Amino acid sequence: MNFLEERILKDGIIKPGNVLKVDSFLNHQMDVKLLDEIGREFHRRFKSEKITKVLTIEASGIAIAYPVAREFDVPLVFAKKAKSVNIDGDVYVAEVESFTHKNKNQVIVSKKYLSPEDNVLIIDDFLANGCALQGLVSIVESAGASVAGLGIAIEKGFQIGGRVIRNLGYRLESLAIIESMDDQKGTIVFKEQ
Amino acid sequence: MNFLEERILKDGIIKPGNVLKVDSFLNHQMDVKLLDEIGREFHRRFKSEKITKVLTIEASGIAIAYPVAREFDVPLVFAKKAKSVNIDGDVYVAEVESFTHKNKNQVIVSKKYLSPEDNVLIIDDFLANGCALQGLVSIVESAGASVAGLGIAIEKGFQIGGRVIRNLGYRLESLAIIESMDDQKGTIVFKEQ
């Protein structure tokens, strides 16, 4: 069991409907030491790749992607969920459905920050149905850039997202893959990696 | 002129309507080295305070607050702009109007992550009309916690936000205070600090 799986067992809270709350350390209150360790672990796993950009999606993804971008010493780009008047019209767009918020967002990245020369590591905190991640992949492809791989903190292995991304041929590394959760017993089973 | 003012002059883009675009290094694509330097600078300015939490607001605030929280070795808490099904109902709420997006958001922080013992450093990337910052202040006050101070990367000194916050008696430190911008000439005048 790795450091993140141990922390999930220690501080994660299971709610009915296969909801795992990690907002005491990962996506509302954040343990920066843990996030730095996540950054080092993704660098260890992807350091053979010549990463030129780290791409994530607002909001909580930014805190996972920050230490990763630092380890690789490359810019961090985050996709925005709503069109801002501070963003040029010249953007890559993907339609993304949020599993958490049960709504659709247009996700945008300015064309200035992805180019065909880029080898992009996509980072996010959660992978469930994979719509957000597929949106980021399609934005990287739209830019003619390469997807070096995808790094996820927590994957819900019992949902389809991870299988879809891997079946598309992308290298997906999830630090913790949840096979099953039981909110009655309060138990979590991780996939052996 | 400090490191951030120099960077704004180098890479900031002035748009009509007093819009300053810094999305090439601060709030869309992010220069992690610059953000780390911002974190060290806020630590230098507030290190006499016994900070227990760093509080910011999603999304781009997270990337400024992350290195600050690391410097102080305290948890980073970010206020959320929309009620998530993954957040307990037990939250502090403030109404915040966005200058950038021209809309209103409910900003929430779970009551679990702010307590009367907390001495909170509030961090954000931009200060314009100050509504977001006032929302964070009111959330800290609602929790019975103390506002140790507020750290802002870029303050629009010609808008009311900074004056309101300082008039309320809070210690507000802005790394760059813009006195005026001219999108025709492409000039920016910073306030002497």
PDB file of N, CA and C in Angstrom, chain B residues 66-143:
ATOM      1  N   TYR B  66      -0.667  27.952  -2.867  1.00  0.00           N
ATOM      2  CA  TYR B  66       0.065  26.694  -2.647  1.00  0.00           C
ATOM      3  C   TYR B  66       1.481  26.938  -2.123  1.00  0.00           C
ATOM      4  N   PRO B  67       2.304  27.731  -2.827  1.00  0.00           N
ATOM      5  CA  PRO B  67       3.665  27.941  -2.328  1.00  0.00           C
ATOM      6  C   PRO B  67       3.703  28.721  -1.010  1.00  0.00           C
ATOM      7  N   VAL B  68       2.672  29.540  -0.757  1.00  0.00           N
ATOM      8  CA  VAL B  68       2.612  30.256   0.526  1.00  0.00           C
ATOM      9  C   VAL B  68       2.382  29.255   1.663  1.00  0.00           C
ATOM     10  N   ALA B  69       1.418  28.360   1.460  1.00  0.00           N
ATOM     11  CA  ALA B  69       1.126  27.337   2.478  1.00  0.00           C
ATOM     12  C   ALA B  69       2.351  26.463   2.727  1.00  0.00           C
ATOM     13  N   ARG B  70       3.105  26.172   1.653  1.00  0.00           N
ATOM     14  CA  ARG B  70       4.304  25.354   1.849  1.00  0.00           C
ATOM     15  C   ARG B  70       5.326  26.105   2.697  1.00  0.00           C
ATOM     16  N   GLU B  71       5.527  27.389   2.412  1.00  0.00           N
ATOM     17  CA  GLU B  71       6.513  28.174   3.169  1.00  0.00           C
ATOM     18  C   GLU B  71       6.158  28.209   4.653  1.00  0.00           C
ATOM     19  N   PHE B  72       4.866  28.317   4.961  1.00  0.00           N
ATOM     20  CA  PHE B  72       4.436  28.370   6.365  1.00  0.00           C
ATOM     21  C   PHE B  72       4.231  26.974   6.944  1.00  0.00           C
ATOM     22  N   ASP B  73       4.285  25.940   6.080  1.00  0.00           N
ATOM     23  CA  ASP B  73       4.057  24.567   6.512  1.00  0.00           C
ATOM     24  C   ASP B  73       2.709  24.413   7.230  1.00  0.00           C
ATOM     25  N   VAL B  74       1.669  24.963   6.603  1.00  0.00           N
ATOM     26  CA  VAL B  74       0.309  24.865   7.152  1.00  0.00           C
ATOM     27  C   VAL B  74      -0.633  24.382   6.056  1.00  0.00           C
ATOM     28  N   PRO B  75      -1.836  23.910   6.438  1.00  0.00           N
ATOM     29  CA  PRO B  75      -2.791  23.471   5.417  1.00  0.00           C
ATOM     30  C   PRO B  75      -3.261  24.632   4.548  1.00  0.00           C
ATOM     31  N   LEU B  76      -3.562  24.293   3.299  1.00  0.00           N
ATOM     32  CA  LEU B  76      -4.151  25.229   2.345  1.00  0.00           C
ATOM     33  C   LEU B  76      -5.635  24.896   2.232  1.00  0.00           C
ATOM     34  N   VAL B  77      -6.482  25.885   2.446  1.00  0.00           N
ATOM     35  CA  VAL B  77      -7.923  25.703   2.281  1.00  0.00           C
ATOM     36  C   VAL B  77      -8.385  26.617   1.157  1.00  0.00           C
ATOM     37  N   PHE B  78      -9.149  26.072   0.213  1.00  0.00           N
ATOM     38  CA  PHE B  78      -9.692  26.974  -0.805  1.00  0.00           C
ATOM     39  C   PHE B  78     -11.218  27.000  -0.733  1.00  0.00           C
ATOM     40  N   ALA B  79     -11.764  28.202  -0.795  1.00  0.00           N
ATOM     41  CA  ALA B  79     -13.211  28.386  -0.816  1.00  0.00           C
ATOM     42  C   ALA B  79     -13.733  27.973  -2.182  1.00  0.00           C
ATOM     43  N   LYS B  80     -14.883  27.315  -2.181  1.00  0.00           N
ATOM     44  CA  LYS B  80     -15.475  26.838  -3.433  1.00  0.00           C
ATOM     45  C   LYS B  80     -16.586  27.778  -3.869  1.00  0.00           C
ATOM     46  N   LYS B  81     -16.703  27.916  -5.197  1.00  0.00           N
ATOM     47  CA  LYS B  81     -17.642  28.893  -5.746  1.00  0.00           C
ATOM     48  C   LYS B  81     -19.031  28.315  -5.969  1.00  0.00           C
ATOM     49  N   ALA B  82     -19.150  27.014  -5.906  1.00  0.00           N
ATOM     50  CA  ALA B  82     -20.455  26.383  -6.112  1.00  0.00           C
ATOM     51  C   ALA B  82     -20.604  25.234  -5.136  1.00  0.00           C
ATOM     52  N   LYS B  83     -21.804  25.017  -4.685  1.00  0.00           N
ATOM     53  CA  LYS B  83     -22.042  23.939  -3.730  1.00  0.00           C
ATOM     54  C   LYS B  83     -21.835  22.596  -4.425  1.00  0.00           C
ATOM     55  N   SER B  84     -20.925  21.796  -3.889  1.00  0.00           N
ATOM     56  CA  SER B  84     -20.640  20.489  -4.472  1.00  0.00           C
ATOM     57  C   SER B  84     -21.313  19.409  -3.637  1.00  0.00           C
ATOM     58  N   VAL B  85     -21.756  18.350  -4.303  1.00  0.00           N
ATOM     59  CA  VAL B  85     -22.386  17.243  -3.556  1.00  0.00           C
ATOM     60  C   VAL B  85     -21.351  16.553  -2.674  1.00  0.00           C
ATOM     61  N   ASN B  86     -20.063  16.866  -2.928  1.00  0.00           N
ATOM     62  CA  ASN B  86     -19.017  16.263  -2.096  1.00  0.00           C
ATOM     63  C   ASN B  86     -18.687  17.109  -0.863  1.00  0.00           C
ATOM     64  N   ILE B  87     -19.402  18.227  -0.692  1.00  0.00           N
ATOM     65  CA  ILE B  87     -19.180  19.097   0.474  1.00  0.00           C
ATOM     66  C   ILE B  87     -20.329  18.890   1.459  1.00  0.00           C
ATOM     67  N   ASP B  88     -19.998  18.773   2.734  1.00  0.00           N
ATOM     68  CA  ASP B  88     -21.045  18.673   3.747  1.00  0.00           C
ATOM     69  C   ASP B  88     -21.920  19.916   3.711  1.00  0.00           C
ATOM     70  N   GLY B  89     -23.166  19.805   4.142  1.00  0.00           N
ATOM     71  CA  GLY B  89     -24.039  20.971   4.216  1.00  0.00           C
ATOM     72  C   GLY B  89     -23.554  21.968   5.247  1.00  0.00           C
ATOM     73  N   ASP B  90     -22.675  21.508   6.128  1.00  0.00           N
ATOM     74  CA  ASP B  90     -22.246  22.313   7.267  1.00  0.00           C
ATOM     75  C   ASP B  90     -21.107  23.250   6.852  1.00  0.00           C
ATOM     76  N   VAL B  91     -21.479  24.356   6.211  1.00  0.00           N
ATOM     77  CA  VAL B  91     -20.475  25.230   5.613  1.00  0.00           C
ATOM     78  C   VAL B  91     -20.688  26.693   6.007  1.00  0.00           C
ATOM     79  N   TYR B  92     -19.602  27.463   5.967  1.00  0.00           N
ATOM     80  CA  TYR B  92     -19.692  28.918   6.024  1.00  0.00           C
ATOM     81  C   TYR B  92     -19.920  29.430   4.606  1.00  0.00           C
ATOM     82  N   VAL B  93     -20.797  30.409   4.457  1.00  0.00           N
ATOM     83  CA  VAL B  93     -21.166  30.899   3.131  1.00  0.00           C
ATOM     84  C   VAL B  93     -20.983  32.413   3.053  1.00  0.00           C
ATOM     85  N   ALA B  94     -20.498  32.880   1.910  1.00  0.00           N
ATOM     86  CA  ALA B  94     -20.468  34.319   1.627  1.00  0.00           C
ATOM     87  C   ALA B  94     -20.901  34.527   0.179  1.00  0.00           C
ATOM     88  N   GLU B  95     -21.563  35.644  -0.067  1.00  0.00           N
ATOM     89  CA  GLU B  95     -21.991  35.996  -1.424  1.00  0.00           C
ATOM     90  C   GLU B  95     -20.894  36.842  -2.051  1.00  0.00           C
ATOM     91  N   VAL B  96     -20.408  36.444  -3.217  1.00  0.00           N
ATOM     92  CA  VAL B  96     -19.291  37.145  -3.850  1.00  0.00           C
ATOM     93  C   VAL B  96     -19.627  37.489  -5.291  1.00  0.00           C
ATOM     94  N   GLU B  97     -19.385  38.744  -5.641  1.00  0.00           N
ATOM     95  CA  GLU B  97     -19.607  39.178  -7.014  1.00  0.00           C
ATOM     96  C   GLU B  97     -18.272  39.156  -7.738  1.00  0.00           C
ATOM     97  N   SER B  98     -18.224  38.556  -8.917  1.00  0.00           N
ATOM     98  CA  SER B  98     -16.981  38.472  -9.672  1.00  0.00           C
ATOM     99  C   SER B  98     -16.859  39.649 -10.641  1.00  0.00           C
ATOM    100  N   PHE B  99     -15.769  40.414 -10.478  1.00  0.00           N
ATOM    101  CA  PHE B  99     -15.503  41.528 -11.397  1.00  0.00           C
ATOM    102  C   PHE B  99     -15.213  40.987 -12.794  1.00  0.00           C
ATOM    103  N   THR B 100     -14.490  39.851 -12.829  1.00  0.00           N
ATOM    104  CA  THR B 100     -14.071  39.293 -14.113  1.00  0.00           C
ATOM    105  C   THR B 100     -15.249  38.688 -14.871  1.00  0.00           C
ATOM    106  N   HIS B 101     -16.062  37.936 -14.146  1.00  0.00           N
ATOM    107  CA  HIS B 101     -17.101  37.155 -14.829  1.00  0.00           C
ATOM    108  C   HIS B 101     -18.458  37.845 -14.776  1.00  0.00           C
ATOM    109  N   LYS B 102     -18.508  38.987 -14.077  1.00  0.00           N
ATOM    110  CA  LYS B 102     -19.748  39.769 -14.038  1.00  0.00           C
ATOM    111  C   LYS B 102     -20.922  38.933 -13.537  1.00  0.00           C
ATOM    112  N   ASN B 103     -20.673  38.098 -12.546  1.00  0.00           N
ATOM    113  CA  ASN B 103     -21.775  37.315 -11.974  1.00  0.00           C
ATOM    114  C   ASN B 103     -21.581  37.182 -10.453  1.00  0.00           C
ATOM    115  N   LYS B 104     -22.568  36.604  -9.796  1.00  0.00           N
ATOM    116  CA  LYS B 104     -22.479  36.380  -8.346  1.00  0.00           C
ATOM    117  C   LYS B 104     -22.290  34.907  -8.062  1.00  0.00           C
ATOM    118  N   ASN B 105     -21.443  34.599  -7.090  1.00  0.00           N
ATOM    119  CA  ASN B 105     -21.260  33.227  -6.656  1.00  0.00           C
ATOM    120  C   ASN B 105     -21.494  33.135  -5.162  1.00  0.00           C
ATOM    121  N   GLN B 106     -22.025  32.014  -4.730  1.00  0.00           N
ATOM    122  CA  GLN B 106     -21.953  31.680  -3.323  1.00  0.00           C
ATOM    123  C   GLN B 106     -20.600  31.028  -3.098  1.00  0.00           C
ATOM    124  N   VAL B 107     -19.857  31.563  -2.130  1.00  0.00           N
ATOM    125  CA  VAL B 107     -18.548  31.020  -1.799  1.00  0.00           C
ATOM    126  C   VAL B 107     -18.667  30.291  -0.471  1.00  0.00           C
ATOM    127  N   ILE B 108     -18.188  29.049  -0.438  1.00  0.00           N
ATOM    128  CA  ILE B 108     -18.388  28.247   0.766  1.00  0.00           C
ATOM    129  C   ILE B 108     -17.076  27.619   1.243  1.00  0.00           C
ATOM    130  N   VAL B 109     -16.965  27.481   2.566  1.00  0.00           N
ATOM    131  CA  VAL B 109     -15.873  26.747   3.201  1.00  0.00           C
ATOM    132  C   VAL B 109     -16.494  25.836   4.255  1.00  0.00           C
ATOM    133  N   SER B 110     -16.120  24.577   4.235  1.00  0.00           N
ATOM    134  CA  SER B 110     -16.634  23.641   5.228  1.00  0.00           C
ATOM    135  C   SER B 110     -16.227  24.085   6.624  1.00  0.00           C
ATOM    136  N   LYS B 111     -17.165  24.011   7.559  1.00  0.00           N
ATOM    137  CA  LYS B 111     -16.895  24.429   8.946  1.00  0.00           C
ATOM    138  C   LYS B 111     -15.798  23.594   9.597  1.00  0.00           C
ATOM    139  N   LYS B 112     -15.518  22.428   9.003  1.00  0.00           N
ATOM    140  CA  LYS B 112     -14.471  21.555   9.567  1.00  0.00           C
ATOM    141  C   LYS B 112     -13.086  22.168   9.462  1.00  0.00           C
ATOM    142  N   TYR B 113     -12.914  23.117   8.510  1.00  0.00           N
ATOM    143  CA  TYR B 113     -11.544  23.541   8.185  1.00  0.00           C
ATOM    144  C   TYR B 113     -11.184  24.943   8.653  1.00  0.00           C
ATOM    145  N   LEU B 114     -12.098  25.567   9.394  1.00  0.00           N
ATOM    146  CA  LEU B 114     -11.781  26.848  10.043  1.00  0.00           C
ATOM    147  C   LEU B 114     -12.337  26.795  11.459  1.00  0.00           C
ATOM    148  N   SER B 115     -11.499  27.149  12.438  1.00  0.00           N
ATOM    149  CA  SER B 115     -11.947  27.120  13.832  1.00  0.00           C
ATOM    150  C   SER B 115     -11.466  28.392  14.529  1.00  0.00           C
ATOM    151  N   PRO B 116     -12.041  28.701  15.708  1.00  0.00           N
ATOM    152  CA  PRO B 116     -11.657  29.933  16.421  1.00  0.00           C
ATOM    153  C   PRO B 116     -10.159  30.004  16.739  1.00  0.00           C
ATOM    154  N   GLU B 117      -9.478  28.853  16.774  1.00  0.00           N
ATOM    155  CA  GLU B 117      -8.042  28.845  17.071  1.00  0.00           C
ATOM    156  C   GLU B 117      -7.203  29.272  15.867  1.00  0.00           C
ATOM    157  N   ASP B 118      -7.827  29.333  14.696  1.00  0.00           N
ATOM    158  CA  ASP B 118      -7.042  29.576  13.484  1.00  0.00           C
ATOM    159  C   ASP B 118      -6.667  31.045  13.307  1.00  0.00           C
ATOM    160  N   ASN B 119      -5.423  31.236  12.865  1.00  0.00           N
ATOM    161  CA  ASN B 119      -4.920  32.551  12.475  1.00  0.00           C
ATOM    162  C   ASN B 119      -4.639  32.472  10.979  1.00  0.00           C
ATOM    163  N   VAL B 120      -5.505  33.075  10.182  1.00  0.00           N
ATOM    164  CA  VAL B 120      -5.602  32.769   8.756  1.00  0.00           C
ATOM    165  C   VAL B 120      -4.941  33.855   7.907  1.00  0.00           C
ATOM    166  N   LEU B 121      -4.086  33.408   6.984  1.00  0.00           N
ATOM    167  CA  LEU B 121      -3.545  34.294   5.959  1.00  0.00           C
ATOM    168  C   LEU B 121      -4.356  34.067   4.687  1.00  0.00           C
ATOM    169  N   ILE B 122      -5.035  35.117   4.229  1.00  0.00           N
ATOM    170  CA  ILE B 122      -5.871  35.045   3.031  1.00  0.00           C
ATOM    171  C   ILE B 122      -5.032  35.466   1.823  1.00  0.00           C
ATOM    172  N   ILE B 123      -5.032  34.624   0.788  1.00  0.00           N
ATOM    173  CA  ILE B 123      -4.200  34.856  -0.397  1.00  0.00           C
ATOM    174  C   ILE B 123      -5.071  34.828  -1.650  1.00  0.00           C
ATOM    175  N   ASP B 124      -4.849  35.772  -2.561  1.00  0.00           N
ATOM    176  CA  ASP B 124      -5.512  35.694  -3.862  1.00  0.00           C
ATOM    177  C   ASP B 124      -4.615  36.328  -4.922  1.00  0.00           C
ATOM    178  N   ASP B 125      -4.926  36.063  -6.184  1.00  0.00           N
ATOM    179  CA  ASP B 125      -4.060  36.578  -7.249  1.00  0.00           C
ATOM    180  C   ASP B 125      -4.370  38.042  -7.577  1.00  0.00           C
ATOM    181  N   PHE B 126      -5.663  38.386  -7.634  1.00  0.00           N
ATOM    182  CA  PHE B 126      -6.067  39.729  -8.041  1.00  0.00           C
ATOM    183  C   PHE B 126      -6.940  40.386  -6.982  1.00  0.00           C
ATOM    184  N   LEU B 127      -6.794  41.691  -6.843  1.00  0.00           N
ATOM    185  CA  LEU B 127      -7.706  42.493  -6.026  1.00  0.00           C
ATOM    186  C   LEU B 127      -8.193  43.659  -6.879  1.00  0.00           C
ATOM    187  N   ALA B 128      -9.494  43.686  -7.137  1.00  0.00           N
ATOM    188  CA  ALA B 128     -10.070  44.790  -7.915  1.00  0.00           C
ATOM    189  C   ALA B 128     -11.123  45.498  -7.060  1.00  0.00           C
ATOM    190  N   ASN B 129     -12.368  45.030  -7.138  1.00  0.00           N
ATOM    191  CA  ASN B 129     -13.398  45.654  -6.287  1.00  0.00           C
ATOM    192  C   ASN B 129     -13.428  45.027  -4.894  1.00  0.00           C
ATOM    193  N   GLY B 130     -12.697  43.937  -4.704  1.00  0.00           N
ATOM    194  CA  GLY B 130     -12.504  43.364  -3.373  1.00  0.00           C
ATOM    195  C   GLY B 130     -13.622  42.477  -2.868  1.00  0.00           C
ATOM    196  N   CYS B 131     -14.613  42.216  -3.722  1.00  0.00           N
ATOM    197  CA  CYS B 131     -15.750  41.409  -3.251  1.00  0.00           C
ATOM    198  C   CYS B 131     -15.334  40.002  -2.858  1.00  0.00           C
ATOM    199  N   ALA B 132     -14.467  39.390  -3.657  1.00  0.00           N
ATOM    200  CA  ALA B 132     -14.028  38.029  -3.340  1.00  0.00           C
ATOM    201  C   ALA B 132     -13.301  38.028  -1.994  1.00  0.00           C
ATOM    202  N   LEU B 133     -12.404  38.990  -1.825  1.00  0.00           N
ATOM    203  CA  LEU B 133     -11.607  39.070  -0.596  1.00  0.00           C
ATOM    204  C   LEU B 133     -12.499  39.347   0.613  1.00  0.00           C
ATOM    205  N   GLN B 134     -13.485  40.235   0.440  1.00  0.00           N
ATOM    206  CA  GLN B 134     -14.404  40.518   1.557  1.00  0.00           C
ATOM    207  C   GLN B 134     -15.203  39.268   1.924  1.00  0.00           C
ATOM    208  N   GLY B 135     -15.537  38.464   0.903  1.00  0.00           N
ATOM    209  CA  GLY B 135     -16.236  37.208   1.170  1.00  0.00           C
ATOM    210  C   GLY B 135     -15.381  36.264   2.001  1.00  0.00           C
ATOM    211  N   LEU B 136     -14.079  36.191   1.675  1.00  0.00           N
ATOM    212  CA  LEU B 136     -13.181  35.318   2.439  1.00  0.00           C
ATOM    213  C   LEU B 136     -13.010  35.838   3.859  1.00  0.00           C
ATOM    214  N   VAL B 137     -12.896  37.156   4.009  1.00  0.00           N
ATOM    215  CA  VAL B 137     -12.785  37.749   5.345  1.00  0.00           C
ATOM    216  C   VAL B 137     -14.019  37.408   6.167  1.00  0.00           C
ATOM    217  N   SER B 138     -15.198  37.550   5.556  1.00  0.00           N
ATOM    218  CA  SER B 138     -16.430  37.310   6.319  1.00  0.00           C
ATOM    219  C   SER B 138     -16.550  35.839   6.711  1.00  0.00           C
ATOM    220  N   ILE B 139     -16.017  34.953   5.868  1.00  0.00           N
ATOM    221  CA  ILE B 139     -16.036  33.522   6.206  1.00  0.00           C
ATOM    222  C   ILE B 139     -15.119  33.246   7.398  1.00  0.00           C
ATOM    223  N   VAL B 140     -13.934  33.875   7.408  1.00  0.00           N
ATOM    224  CA  VAL B 140     -13.001  33.692   8.532  1.00  0.00           C
ATOM    225  C   VAL B 140     -13.631  34.227   9.824  1.00  0.00           C
ATOM    226  N   GLU B 141     -14.256  35.399   9.714  1.00  0.00           N
ATOM    227  CA  GLU B 141     -14.919  35.991  10.890  1.00  0.00           C
ATOM    228  C   GLU B 141     -16.078  35.104  11.352  1.00  0.00           C
ATOM    229  N   SER B 142     -16.836  34.558  10.413  1.00  0.00           N
ATOM    230  CA  SER B 142     -17.948  33.667  10.781  1.00  0.00           C
ATOM    231  C   SER B 142     -17.465  32.480  11.598  1.00  0.00           C
ATOM    232  N   ALA B 143     -16.235  32.049  11.300  1.00  0.00           N
ATOM    233  CA  ALA B 143     -15.671  30.890  12.000  1.00  0.00           C
ATOM    234  C   ALA B 143     -15.111  31.282  13.374  1.00  0.00           C
TER     235      ALA B 143
END
